[in-house]
Amino acid sequence: QVQLVESGGGLVQPGGSLRLSCAASGSIFSINFMRWYRQAPGKQRELVAAITSDGSTNYVDSVKGRFTISRDNAKNTMYLQMNSLKPEDTAVYYCNADLMLHGNSHYIGYWGQGTQVTVSS
């Protein structure tokens, strides 16, 4: 069974930091793109950051300079270091990854269950 499991969410004061993790497990042969999305109440899910298998990154403008996406390919794990957090960063954060399973020849997108990040004083 293939799973993406997020962790690291919580309540933090404005200006604080959190580090999210997303661990992929199961019969995984290869991982291509990995991404962090977030969805705030009443809003559409938005792409926050993405990272390729060789480490190239992209960010939505609102988090540039504050968030850093990274991955450890040996551990099939992705991270999101979030600094200088603002109340508008409050959302459920989801990881998404394109996985090729053993015995397959193409990548399929998988989602984690989400982790809540709340930025409030």
Tab-separated table of N, CA, C and O in Angstrom, residues 2-45:
chain	number	residue	atom	x	y	z
A	2	VAL	N	0.625	2.151	-0.925
A	2	VAL	CA	1.420	3.366	-1.037
A	2	VAL	C	0.780	4.454	-0.191
A	2	VAL	O	-0.436	4.653	-0.216
A	3	GLN	N	1.602	5.152	0.565
A	3	GLN	CA	1.115	6.228	1.423
A	3	GLN	C	2.029	7.434	1.363
A	3	GLN	O	3.249	7.297	1.246
A	4	LEU	N	1.404	8.608	1.475
A	4	LEU	CA	2.128	9.837	1.742
A	4	LEU	C	1.624	10.338	3.083
A	4	LEU	O	0.421	10.549	3.246
A	5	VAL	N	2.530	10.500	4.022
A	5	VAL	CA	2.131	10.892	5.374
A	5	VAL	C	2.822	12.190	5.749
A	5	VAL	O	4.060	12.258	5.798
A	6	GLU	N	2.004	13.224	6.005
A	6	GLU	CA	2.542	14.514	6.433
A	6	GLU	C	2.636	14.567	7.954
A	6	GLU	O	1.859	13.912	8.658
A	7	SER	N	3.552	15.373	8.425
A	7	SER	CA	3.677	15.632	9.855
A	7	SER	C	4.318	16.999	10.050
A	7	SER	O	4.881	17.567	9.104
A	8	GLY	N	4.212	17.512	11.276
A	8	GLY	CA	4.891	18.760	11.607
A	8	GLY	C	4.007	19.978	11.715
A	8	GLY	O	4.476	21.064	12.057
A	9	GLY	N	2.720	19.825	11.424
A	9	GLY	CA	1.823	20.962	11.550
A	9	GLY	C	1.564	21.312	13.000
A	9	GLY	O	1.978	20.595	13.913
A	10	GLY	N	0.880	22.440	13.204
A	10	GLY	CA	0.558	22.840	14.567
A	10	GLY	C	0.190	24.298	14.648
A	10	GLY	O	-0.063	24.953	13.628
A	11	LEU	N	0.162	24.797	15.876
A	11	LEU	CA	-0.167	26.201	16.155
A	11	LEU	C	1.126	26.954	16.429
A	11	LEU	O	1.947	26.511	17.240
A	12	VAL	N	1.296	28.086	15.762
A	12	VAL	CA	2.499	28.885	15.936
A	12	VAL	C	2.118	30.355	15.912
A	12	VAL	O	1.138	30.742	15.264
A	13	GLN	N	2.866	31.166	16.618
A	13	GLN	CA	2.610	32.606	16.631
A	13	GLN	C	3.145	33.252	15.355
A	13	GLN	O	4.076	32.725	14.727
A	14	PRO	N	2.568	34.382	14.969
A	14	PRO	CA	3.112	35.108	13.808
A	14	PRO	C	4.598	35.375	13.989
A	14	PRO	O	5.053	35.736	15.085
A	15	GLY	N	5.332	35.184	12.907
A	15	GLY	CA	6.789	35.328	12.952
A	15	GLY	C	7.524	34.050	13.292
A	15	GLY	O	8.753	33.997	13.179
A	16	GLY	N	6.785	33.042	13.703
A	16	GLY	CA	7.392	31.778	14.078
A	16	GLY	C	7.702	30.881	12.891
A	16	GLY	O	7.522	31.267	11.731
A	17	SER	N	8.178	29.679	13.208
A	17	SER	CA	8.597	28.724	12.187
A	17	SER	C	8.001	27.350	12.446
A	17	SER	O	7.734	26.983	13.601
A	18	LEU	N	7.812	26.613	11.373
A	18	LEU	CA	7.426	25.208	11.427
A	18	LEU	C	8.135	24.477	10.303
A	18	LEU	O	8.451	25.083	9.267
A	19	ARG	N	8.348	23.184	10.508
A	19	ARG	CA	8.913	22.355	9.454
A	19	ARG	C	7.980	21.181	9.204
A	19	ARG	O	7.746	20.357	10.107
A	20	LEU	N	7.443	21.119	7.998
A	20	LEU	CA	6.571	20.019	7.610
A	20	LEU	C	7.392	18.922	6.934
A	20	LEU	O	8.382	19.206	6.253
A	21	SER	N	6.960	17.690	7.143
A	21	SER	CA	7.583	16.552	6.474
A	21	SER	C	6.508	15.763	5.734
A	21	SER	O	5.351	15.726	6.159
A	22	CYS	N	6.918	15.115	4.656
A	22	CYS	CA	6.031	14.235	3.892
A	22	CYS	C	6.830	12.994	3.535
A	22	CYS	O	7.779	13.080	2.740
A	23	ALA	N	6.462	11.871	4.116
A	23	ALA	CA	7.175	10.631	3.880
A	23	ALA	C	6.351	9.713	2.985
A	23	ALA	O	5.189	9.435	3.282
A	24	ALA	N	6.967	9.262	1.910
A	24	ALA	CA	6.318	8.318	0.993
A	24	ALA	C	6.774	6.907	1.324
A	24	ALA	O	7.965	6.667	1.553
A	25	SER	N	5.826	5.985	1.368
A	25	SER	CA	6.161	4.602	1.682
A	25	SER	C	5.377	3.666	0.784
A	25	SER	O	4.339	4.021	0.237
A	26	GLY	N	5.877	2.428	0.676
A	26	GLY	CA	5.230	1.434	-0.170
A	26	GLY	C	6.179	0.945	-1.237
A	26	GLY	O	7.387	1.171	-1.172
A	27	SER	N	5.635	0.315	-2.238
A	27	SER	CA	6.428	-0.301	-3.293
A	27	SER	C	6.776	0.734	-4.368
A	27	SER	O	6.317	0.662	-5.501
A	28	ILE	N	7.638	1.678	-3.982
A	28	ILE	CA	7.972	2.814	-4.827
A	28	ILE	C	9.274	2.563	-5.563
A	28	ILE	O	10.294	2.281	-4.938
A	29	PHE	N	9.233	2.707	-6.887
A	29	PHE	CA	10.441	2.559	-7.690
A	29	PHE	C	11.131	3.896	-7.883
A	29	PHE	O	12.341	4.002	-7.826
A	30	SER	N	10.311	4.935	-8.125
A	30	SER	CA	10.884	6.248	-8.414
A	30	SER	C	9.882	7.335	-8.054
A	30	SER	O	8.673	7.131	-8.133
A	31	ILE	N	10.412	8.498	-7.657
A	31	ILE	CA	9.580	9.667	-7.376
A	31	ILE	C	10.039	10.803	-8.264
A	31	ILE	O	11.220	11.143	-8.279
A	32	ASN	N	9.099	11.406	-8.980
A	32	ASN	CA	9.427	12.531	-9.850
A	32	ASN	C	9.159	13.827	-9.084
A	32	ASN	O	9.779	14.106	-8.075
A	33	PHE	N	8.217	14.617	-9.532
A	33	PHE	CA	7.900	15.862	-8.846
A	33	PHE	C	7.294	15.583	-7.470
A	33	PHE	O	6.532	14.640	-7.284
A	34	MET	N	7.616	16.462	-6.520
A	34	MET	CA	6.952	16.487	-5.209
A	34	MET	C	6.510	17.928	-4.970
A	34	MET	O	7.218	18.873	-5.358
A	35	ARG	N	5.351	18.070	-4.355
A	35	ARG	CA	4.758	19.402	-4.210
A	35	ARG	C	4.080	19.549	-2.853
A	35	ARG	O	3.612	18.581	-2.260
A	36	TRP	N	4.018	20.775	-2.386
A	36	TRP	CA	3.191	21.150	-1.240
A	36	TRP	C	2.061	22.043	-1.739
A	36	TRP	O	2.295	23.020	-2.451
A	37	TYR	N	0.855	21.698	-1.345
A	37	TYR	CA	-0.324	22.514	-1.588
A	37	TYR	C	-0.877	22.950	-0.231
A	37	TYR	O	-0.572	22.350	0.805
A	38	ARG	N	-1.717	23.959	-0.257
A	38	ARG	CA	-2.446	24.337	0.956
A	38	ARG	C	-3.856	24.791	0.585
A	38	ARG	O	-4.098	25.264	-0.524
A	39	GLN	N	-4.741	24.612	1.559
A	39	GLN	CA	-6.124	25.031	1.364
A	39	GLN	C	-6.633	25.681	2.637
A	39	GLN	O	-6.709	25.024	3.688
A	40	ALA	N	-6.959	26.956	2.524
A	40	ALA	CA	-7.516	27.693	3.647
A	40	ALA	C	-9.038	27.584	3.596
A	40	ALA	O	-9.611	27.345	2.525
A	41	PRO	N	-9.717	27.776	4.723
A	41	PRO	CA	-11.178	27.687	4.742
A	41	PRO	C	-11.820	28.627	3.723
A	41	PRO	O	-11.484	29.808	3.665
A	42	GLY	N	-12.704	28.080	2.906
A	42	GLY	CA	-13.413	28.888	1.934
A	42	GLY	C	-12.616	29.252	0.705
A	42	GLY	O	-13.092	30.023	-0.140
A	43	LYS	N	-11.402	28.708	0.591
A	43	LYS	CA	-10.564	29.043	-0.561
A	43	LYS	C	-10.192	27.785	-1.340
A	43	LYS	O	-10.275	26.670	-0.820
A	44	GLN	N	-9.770	27.996	-2.572
A	44	GLN	CA	-9.319	26.872	-3.391
A	44	GLN	C	-7.944	26.402	-2.940
A	44	GLN	O	-7.156	27.168	-2.372
A	45	ARG	N	-7.682	25.147	-3.204
A	45	ARG	CA	-6.355	24.610	-2.921
A	45	ARG	C	-5.351	25.282	-3.851
A	45	ARG	O	-5.591	25.417	-5.049
